[in-house]
Amino acid sequence: MKLTLTTETLTDALRLVGRRIPARPTEPIAAGLQLTADGQQLHLTASGDPTIGMRTAVPAAVHLAGTAVLPGRMLTAIARTLPPKARLDITVDTGIANFAFGASSVSVPLLDADYPAMPDLPRTAGTVSGRDFAAAVNQVAVTVGTDDTLPMLGGIRVELAGHELRLSSTDRHRASFRSIPIERIARRAPSQLCLVPGKALRATAVDLRHAETVTIGLPAAEGQRFSLSTPGMTIAHTPLEASHYPDLGKLTPKTFATTAVLDRMELLEVVRRAVAVAGDYVPVCLTACL
């Protein structure tokens, strides 16, 4: 494998895929990154973590196509030391990948075990705005559960309903709901319910917030993942078990005895003062007075 690209191009790509390297890999190969040079692109894949996988592609002048698996954390650490906007020549020979820039070069040993492949993506459900999706995830993520004994409450519920993509979460004490428009591709919903790990989905939303469109894939069969794709990037999340997830629609009241419209900042200031006196675990009573 032999190719040429800029140091900035590689660094930007590794900044994305590097965050998907497992912190505690079950085996050394899981901590690797796969680089594939083909056509006029360099593809980078991180699929060693069984809960999430990612692949992205960047432009490159490919002189000799090929594939190599390198230690992920070593590669990202080297990328942070590269000079900005410099020419970078990558050559992979027997057991070694050489990165040459200017008068310097760095050699990185290859990993020789079979790298886990990205799973097949589910059927496409539709497309949404990256900005809308990121905002919706951030809003419902505030009520994602953190109790390790109830892992399913650590997820964000994603549902396709008509021309809406509905997101919700609960930690038993609170619940959040948000709907965003989706341009449907499939006539039928691939799944009635998909529960995605909240912390990981929030990190993914950050990477997608500037995308004009994001393609949503909802799992229709066991073993499939929840996928989010842009023209140059795909991220696939392994869903959580959702068979016992509470039906938030039935638990949330549709009508209320009292409705009050308040200034957001004034309400926050009052609540902060009350919490400062009462403490984090004492309920704050809200009373509407006419």
mmCIF file of C-alpha atoms in Angstrom:
data_model
loop_
_atom_site.group_PDB
_atom_site.id
_atom_site.type_symbol
_atom_site.label_atom_id
_atom_site.label_comp_id
_atom_site.label_asym_id
_atom_site.label_seq_id
_atom_site.Cartn_x
_atom_site.Cartn_y
_atom_site.Cartn_z
ATOM 1 C CA MET A 1 0.000 0.000 0.000
ATOM 2 C CA LYS A 2 1.313 3.437 -0.929
ATOM 3 C CA LEU A 3 -0.453 6.795 -0.876
ATOM 4 C CA THR A 4 -0.006 10.532 -0.376
ATOM 5 C CA LEU A 5 -2.195 13.004 1.503
ATOM 6 C CA THR A 6 -1.765 15.997 3.817
ATOM 7 C CA THR A 7 -0.976 15.652 7.506
ATOM 8 C CA GLU A 8 -4.024 17.745 8.364
ATOM 9 C CA THR A 9 -6.326 15.396 6.432
ATOM 10 C CA LEU A 10 -5.067 12.362 8.341
ATOM 11 C CA THR A 11 -5.162 14.138 11.704
ATOM 12 C CA ASP A 12 -8.767 15.265 11.220
ATOM 13 C CA ALA A 13 -9.851 11.732 10.275
ATOM 14 C CA LEU A 14 -8.056 10.167 13.236
ATOM 15 C CA ARG A 15 -9.640 12.699 15.577
ATOM 16 C CA LEU A 16 -13.004 11.125 14.669
ATOM 17 C CA VAL A 17 -12.206 7.409 14.540
ATOM 18 C CA GLY A 18 -9.704 7.548 17.396
ATOM 19 C CA ARG A 19 -12.510 8.164 19.893
ATOM 20 C CA ARG A 20 -14.038 4.787 18.966
ATOM 21 C CA ILE A 21 -11.004 2.751 20.013
ATOM 22 C CA PRO A 22 -11.999 0.672 23.073
ATOM 23 C CA ALA A 23 -10.353 1.789 26.304
ATOM 24 C CA ARG A 24 -10.122 -1.803 27.578
ATOM 25 C CA PRO A 25 -9.858 -4.049 24.509
ATOM 26 C CA THR A 26 -10.534 -7.746 25.020
ATOM 27 C CA GLU A 27 -7.621 -8.565 22.700
ATOM 28 C CA PRO A 28 -4.802 -6.514 21.111
ATOM 29 C CA ILE A 29 -6.340 -6.486 17.625
ATOM 30 C CA ALA A 30 -9.453 -4.733 18.991
ATOM 31 C CA ALA A 31 -7.311 -1.651 19.761
ATOM 32 C CA GLY A 32 -6.277 -1.342 16.133
ATOM 33 C CA LEU A 33 -7.419 0.860 13.264
ATOM 34 C CA GLN A 34 -7.811 -0.434 9.742
ATOM 35 C CA LEU A 35 -6.498 1.716 6.891
ATOM 36 C CA THR A 36 -7.595 0.880 3.348
ATOM 37 C CA ALA A 37 -6.318 2.739 0.279
ATOM 38 C CA ASP A 38 -8.590 2.344 -2.730
ATOM 39 C CA GLY A 39 -9.423 4.550 -5.701
ATOM 40 C CA GLN A 40 -8.717 8.107 -4.609
ATOM 41 C CA GLN A 41 -9.551 7.667 -0.934
ATOM 42 C CA LEU A 42 -8.116 6.443 2.337
ATOM 43 C CA HIS A 43 -10.721 4.614 4.411
ATOM 44 C CA LEU A 44 -10.259 4.429 8.184
ATOM 45 C CA THR A 45 -12.272 1.891 10.186
ATOM 46 C CA ALA A 46 -12.599 1.448 13.945
ATOM 47 C CA SER A 47 -14.670 -1.671 14.690
ATOM 48 C CA GLY A 48 -12.825 -3.325 17.556
ATOM 49 C CA ASP A 49 -15.422 -2.164 20.093
ATOM 50 C CA PRO A 50 -18.466 -4.506 19.966
ATOM 51 C CA THR A 51 -20.787 -1.663 21.051
ATOM 52 C CA ILE A 52 -19.879 0.858 18.343
ATOM 53 C CA GLY A 53 -18.112 0.944 15.007
ATOM 54 C CA MET A 54 -17.102 3.776 12.709
ATOM 55 C CA ARG A 55 -15.628 4.251 9.277
ATOM 56 C CA THR A 56 -14.711 7.401 7.431
ATOM 57 C CA ALA A 57 -13.028 8.255 4.157
ATOM 58 C CA VAL A 58 -10.704 11.113 3.181
ATOM 59 C CA PRO A 59 -9.228 12.085 -0.200
ATOM 60 C CA ALA A 60 -5.772 10.755 -1.010
ATOM 61 C CA ALA A 61 -3.518 10.121 -3.998
ATOM 62 C CA VAL A 62 -3.361 6.317 -3.999
ATOM 63 C CA HIS A 63 -0.305 4.921 -5.779
ATOM 64 C CA LEU A 64 -0.790 1.323 -4.670
ATOM 65 C CA ALA A 65 -4.030 0.012 -3.165
ATOM 66 C CA GLY A 66 -3.992 -2.102 -0.037
ATOM 67 C CA THR A 67 -5.117 -2.627 3.563
ATOM 68 C CA ALA A 68 -3.229 -2.493 6.861
ATOM 69 C CA VAL A 69 -4.150 -2.623 10.553
ATOM 70 C CA LEU A 70 -2.127 -0.372 12.879
ATOM 71 C CA PRO A 71 -2.172 0.192 16.665
ATOM 72 C CA GLY A 72 -4.853 2.816 17.070
ATOM 73 C CA ARG A 73 -3.603 4.797 20.049
ATOM 74 C CA MET A 74 -0.049 4.855 18.731
ATOM 75 C CA LEU A 75 -1.258 6.142 15.374
ATOM 76 C CA THR A 76 -3.400 8.907 16.898
ATOM 77 C CA ALA A 77 -0.532 9.943 19.192
ATOM 78 C CA ILE A 78 1.817 10.226 16.207
ATOM 79 C CA ALA A 79 -0.769 12.211 14.239
ATOM 80 C CA ARG A 80 -0.884 14.844 16.978
ATOM 81 C CA THR A 81 2.838 15.499 16.488
ATOM 82 C CA LEU A 82 2.703 15.937 12.702
ATOM 83 C CA PRO A 83 3.342 19.410 11.245
ATOM 84 C CA PRO A 84 0.193 21.096 9.890
ATOM 85 C CA LYS A 85 -0.620 21.079 6.165
ATOM 86 C CA ALA A 86 2.472 19.129 5.187
ATOM 87 C CA ARG A 87 2.759 16.412 2.539
ATOM 88 C CA LEU A 88 2.534 12.954 4.072
ATOM 89 C CA ASP A 89 3.633 9.793 2.265
ATOM 90 C CA ILE A 90 2.416 6.494 3.726
ATOM 91 C CA THR A 91 4.077 3.280 2.602
ATOM 92 C CA VAL A 92 3.208 -0.141 3.958
ATOM 93 C CA ASP A 93 5.740 -2.927 3.555
ATOM 94 C CA THR A 94 6.157 -6.269 5.266
ATOM 95 C CA GLY A 95 5.190 -5.735 8.895
ATOM 96 C CA ILE A 96 5.839 -1.954 8.885
ATOM 97 C CA ALA A 97 3.963 1.222 7.932
ATOM 98 C CA ASN A 98 6.230 4.196 7.225
ATOM 99 C CA PHE A 99 4.995 7.806 7.541
ATOM 100 C CA ALA A 100 7.309 10.271 5.779
ATOM 101 C CA PHE A 101 6.899 14.061 6.038
ATOM 102 C CA GLY A 102 9.558 16.613 5.165
ATOM 103 C CA ALA A 103 12.940 15.346 6.311
ATOM 104 C CA SER A 104 11.388 13.109 8.988
ATOM 105 C CA SER A 105 9.773 9.690 9.023
ATOM 106 C CA VAL A 106 8.101 7.441 11.583
ATOM 107 C CA SER A 107 7.697 3.665 11.348
ATOM 108 C CA VAL A 108 4.750 1.888 12.990
ATOM 109 C CA PRO A 109 4.480 -1.902 13.372
ATOM 110 C CA LEU A 110 1.444 -3.568 11.843
ATOM 111 C CA LEU A 111 -0.988 -5.808 13.688
ATOM 112 C CA ASP A 112 -1.124 -9.163 11.910
ATOM 113 C CA ALA A 113 -4.349 -10.647 13.325
ATOM 114 C CA ASP A 114 -7.674 -10.554 11.503
ATOM 115 C CA TYR A 115 -9.431 -7.267 12.187
ATOM 116 C CA PRO A 116 -13.174 -7.458 12.990
ATOM 117 C CA ALA A 117 -15.294 -6.275 10.087
ATOM 118 C CA MET A 118 -17.975 -3.612 10.333
ATOM 119 C CA PRO A 119 -21.388 -5.295 10.564
ATOM 120 C CA ASP A 120 -23.880 -5.063 7.738
ATOM 121 C CA LEU A 121 -25.857 -1.853 7.965
ATOM 122 C CA PRO A 122 -29.628 -1.995 8.491
ATOM 123 C CA ARG A 123 -32.220 -0.860 6.007
ATOM 124 C CA THR A 124 -32.335 2.913 5.552
ATOM 125 C CA ALA A 125 -35.325 4.552 7.229
ATOM 126 C CA GLY A 126 -34.820 8.146 6.089
ATOM 127 C CA THR A 127 -32.749 11.289 6.395
ATOM 128 C CA VAL A 128 -32.708 14.065 8.991
ATOM 129 C CA SER A 129 -30.859 17.321 9.525
ATOM 130 C CA GLY A 130 -27.606 16.809 11.419
ATOM 131 C CA ARG A 131 -28.216 19.974 13.413
ATOM 132 C CA ASP A 132 -31.750 18.903 14.370
ATOM 133 C CA PHE A 133 -30.608 15.419 15.326
ATOM 134 C CA ALA A 134 -27.737 16.684 17.497
ATOM 135 C CA ALA A 135 -30.026 19.161 19.269
ATOM 136 C CA ALA A 136 -32.649 16.470 19.917
ATOM 137 C CA VAL A 137 -30.095 14.016 21.327
ATOM 138 C CA ASN A 138 -28.638 16.662 23.648
ATOM 139 C CA GLN A 139 -32.095 17.552 24.939
ATOM 140 C CA VAL A 140 -33.205 14.005 25.773
ATOM 141 C CA ALA A 141 -29.773 12.958 27.059
ATOM 142 C CA VAL A 142 -30.287 14.958 30.281
ATOM 143 C CA THR A 143 -32.666 12.286 31.586
ATOM 144 C CA VAL A 144 -30.656 9.214 30.573
ATOM 145 C CA GLY A 145 -30.261 6.908 33.565
ATOM 146 C CA THR A 146 -26.886 6.362 35.230
ATOM 147 C CA ASP A 147 -27.812 3.384 37.440
ATOM 148 C CA ASP A 148 -25.572 0.464 36.400
ATOM 149 C CA THR A 149 -28.100 -2.017 37.783
ATOM 150 C CA LEU A 150 -30.643 -0.814 35.203
ATOM 151 C CA PRO A 151 -28.575 -0.609 31.991
ATOM 152 C CA MET A 152 -31.604 -0.247 29.716
ATOM 153 C CA LEU A 153 -32.376 3.143 31.303
ATOM 154 C CA GLY A 154 -28.965 4.294 30.074
ATOM 155 C CA GLY A 155 -30.348 4.337 26.548
ATOM 156 C CA ILE A 156 -32.173 6.799 24.310
ATOM 157 C CA ARG A 157 -35.306 5.397 22.705
ATOM 158 C CA VAL A 158 -35.454 6.061 18.959
ATOM 159 C CA GLU A 159 -38.694 5.455 17.092
ATOM 160 C CA LEU A 160 -39.856 6.083 13.553
ATOM 161 C CA ALA A 161 -43.467 7.241 13.545
ATOM 162 C CA GLY A 162 -44.976 8.647 10.367
ATOM 163 C CA HIS A 163 -42.778 11.497 9.232
ATOM 164 C CA GLU A 164 -41.196 11.997 12.641
ATOM 165 C CA LEU A 165 -38.179 10.551 14.367
ATOM 166 C CA ARG A 166 -39.029 10.445 18.065
ATOM 167 C CA LEU A 167 -36.378 10.372 20.775
ATOM 168 C CA SER A 168 -37.025 9.872 24.479
ATOM 169 C CA SER A 169 -35.299 8.784 27.687
ATOM 170 C CA THR A 170 -35.990 8.345 31.386
ATOM 171 C CA ASP A 171 -34.089 7.782 34.618
ATOM 172 C CA ARG A 172 -37.306 6.730 36.465
ATOM 173 C CA HIS A 173 -37.700 10.180 38.040
ATOM 174 C CA ARG A 174 -37.741 12.270 34.874
ATOM 175 C CA ALA A 175 -38.492 11.784 31.200
ATOM 176 C CA SER A 176 -37.576 13.749 28.061
ATOM 177 C CA PHE A 177 -39.225 13.722 24.634
ATOM 178 C CA ARG A 178 -38.261 15.314 21.335
ATOM 179 C CA SER A 179 -39.483 14.782 17.767
ATOM 180 C CA ILE A 180 -37.767 15.938 14.583
ATOM 181 C CA PRO A 181 -38.950 15.674 10.962
ATOM 182 C CA ILE A 182 -37.551 12.827 8.869
ATOM 183 C CA GLU A 183 -37.693 12.386 5.132
ATOM 184 C CA ARG A 184 -38.860 8.811 4.827
ATOM 185 C CA ILE A 185 -37.226 6.387 2.408
ATOM 186 C CA ALA A 186 -38.735 3.105 3.567
ATOM 187 C CA ARG A 187 -42.519 2.861 3.467
ATOM 188 C CA ARG A 188 -42.663 0.679 6.551
ATOM 189 C CA ALA A 189 -40.879 1.241 9.825
ATOM 190 C CA PRO A 190 -38.001 -1.275 10.128
ATOM 191 C CA SER A 191 -38.445 -1.340 13.911
ATOM 192 C CA GLN A 192 -40.985 -0.084 16.410
ATOM 193 C CA LEU A 193 -38.313 0.500 19.018
ATOM 194 C CA CYS A 194 -34.550 0.930 19.060
ATOM 195 C CA LEU A 195 -32.709 1.677 22.294
ATOM 196 C CA VAL A 196 -29.281 3.265 21.745
ATOM 197 C CA PRO A 197 -26.676 3.802 24.518
ATOM 198 C CA GLY A 198 -27.155 7.434 25.530
ATOM 199 C CA LYS A 199 -23.563 8.403 26.279
ATOM 200 C CA ALA A 200 -22.264 7.014 22.992
ATOM 201 C CA LEU A 201 -25.107 8.549 20.980
ATOM 202 C CA ARG A 202 -24.426 11.951 22.511
ATOM 203 C CA ALA A 203 -20.773 11.718 21.395
ATOM 204 C CA THR A 204 -21.926 10.731 17.911
ATOM 205 C CA ALA A 205 -24.300 13.699 17.770
ATOM 206 C CA VAL A 206 -21.321 16.027 18.264
ATOM 207 C CA ASP A 207 -19.678 14.598 15.123
ATOM 208 C CA LEU A 208 -22.876 14.998 13.106
ATOM 209 C CA ARG A 209 -24.015 18.453 14.225
ATOM 210 C CA HIS A 210 -22.655 20.215 11.120
ATOM 211 C CA ALA A 211 -23.898 17.624 8.591
ATOM 212 C CA GLU A 212 -26.541 18.869 6.194
ATOM 213 C CA THR A 213 -28.230 15.458 6.063
ATOM 214 C CA VAL A 214 -27.797 12.289 8.125
ATOM 215 C CA THR A 215 -29.116 8.944 6.910
ATOM 216 C CA ILE A 216 -30.778 6.885 9.650
ATOM 217 C CA GLY A 217 -30.753 3.082 9.642
ATOM 218 C CA LEU A 218 -33.006 1.253 12.127
ATOM 219 C CA PRO A 219 -32.341 -2.436 12.874
ATOM 220 C CA ALA A 220 -34.996 -4.791 11.510
ATOM 221 C CA ALA A 221 -33.454 -8.051 12.753
ATOM 222 C CA GLU A 222 -31.446 -9.326 15.704
ATOM 223 C CA GLY A 223 -27.744 -8.594 15.405
ATOM 224 C CA GLN A 224 -28.178 -5.452 13.291
ATOM 225 C CA ARG A 225 -27.032 -2.059 14.534
ATOM 226 C CA PHE A 226 -28.504 1.424 14.600
ATOM 227 C CA SER A 227 -26.587 3.416 11.969
ATOM 228 C CA LEU A 228 -26.006 7.070 11.183
ATOM 229 C CA SER A 229 -24.319 8.023 7.916
ATOM 230 C CA THR A 230 -23.120 11.101 6.064
ATOM 231 C CA PRO A 231 -21.432 11.076 2.645
ATOM 232 C CA GLY A 232 -17.992 10.570 4.243
ATOM 233 C CA MET A 233 -18.729 8.828 7.529
ATOM 234 C CA THR A 234 -20.754 5.967 9.031
ATOM 235 C CA ILE A 235 -21.257 5.223 12.737
ATOM 236 C CA ALA A 236 -23.039 2.057 13.902
ATOM 237 C CA HIS A 237 -24.274 1.538 17.477
ATOM 238 C CA THR A 238 -25.202 -1.818 19.010
ATOM 239 C CA PRO A 239 -28.690 -1.379 20.515
ATOM 240 C CA LEU A 240 -29.500 -2.194 24.133
ATOM 241 C CA GLU A 241 -32.059 -4.823 25.109
ATOM 242 C CA ALA A 242 -35.380 -2.990 24.946
ATOM 243 C CA SER A 243 -38.009 -5.646 25.644
ATOM 244 C CA HIS A 244 -38.649 -4.354 29.185
ATOM 245 C CA TYR A 245 -38.169 -0.648 28.500
ATOM 246 C CA PRO A 246 -41.092 1.328 29.980
ATOM 247 C CA ASP A 247 -43.751 2.735 27.665
ATOM 248 C CA LEU A 248 -43.189 6.405 28.420
ATOM 249 C CA GLY A 249 -46.260 7.436 26.463
ATOM 250 C CA LYS A 250 -48.542 5.632 28.905
ATOM 251 C CA LEU A 251 -46.673 6.934 31.946
ATOM 252 C CA THR A 252 -46.731 10.593 30.895
ATOM 253 C CA PRO A 253 -49.962 12.572 31.509
ATOM 254 C CA LYS A 254 -51.633 14.118 28.482
ATOM 255 C CA THR A 255 -53.450 16.851 30.416
ATOM 256 C CA PHE A 256 -52.499 18.945 33.432
ATOM 257 C CA ALA A 257 -54.579 20.706 36.079
ATOM 258 C CA THR A 258 -52.335 23.779 35.982
ATOM 259 C CA THR A 259 -50.190 25.229 33.217
ATOM 260 C CA ALA A 260 -47.741 28.096 33.782
ATOM 261 C CA VAL A 261 -45.571 29.953 31.272
ATOM 262 C CA LEU A 262 -42.340 31.180 32.850
ATOM 263 C CA ASP A 263 -39.206 32.987 31.829
ATOM 264 C CA ARG A 264 -36.553 30.303 31.462
ATOM 265 C CA MET A 265 -33.656 32.190 33.051
ATOM 266 C CA GLU A 266 -35.772 33.423 35.977
ATOM 267 C CA LEU A 267 -36.910 29.846 36.689
ATOM 268 C CA LEU A 268 -33.321 28.575 36.582
ATOM 269 C CA GLU A 269 -32.159 31.239 39.026
ATOM 270 C CA VAL A 270 -34.947 30.404 41.500
ATOM 271 C CA VAL A 271 -34.280 26.656 41.296
ATOM 272 C CA ARG A 272 -30.518 27.137 41.741
ATOM 273 C CA ARG A 273 -31.093 29.157 44.908
ATOM 274 C CA ALA A 274 -33.512 26.532 46.257
ATOM 275 C CA VAL A 275 -31.078 23.677 45.533
ATOM 276 C CA ALA A 276 -28.245 25.603 47.181
ATOM 277 C CA VAL A 277 -30.258 25.615 50.424
ATOM 278 C CA ALA A 278 -32.033 22.247 50.174
ATOM 279 C CA GLY A 279 -29.187 20.180 48.695
ATOM 280 C CA ASP A 280 -29.090 17.860 45.699
ATOM 281 C CA TYR A 281 -31.389 15.151 47.058
ATOM 282 C CA VAL A 282 -34.190 17.194 48.642
ATOM 283 C CA PRO A 283 -37.260 17.774 46.410
ATOM 284 C CA VAL A 284 -38.021 21.341 45.364
ATOM 285 C CA CYS A 285 -41.737 22.154 45.555
ATOM 286 C CA LEU A 286 -43.185 24.312 42.766
ATOM 287 C CA THR A 287 -46.473 26.041 43.625
ATOM 288 C CA ALA A 288 -48.535 28.072 41.155
ATOM 289 C CA CYS A 289 -50.220 31.085 42.786
ATOM 290 C CA LEU A 290 -52.788 33.209 40.981
#
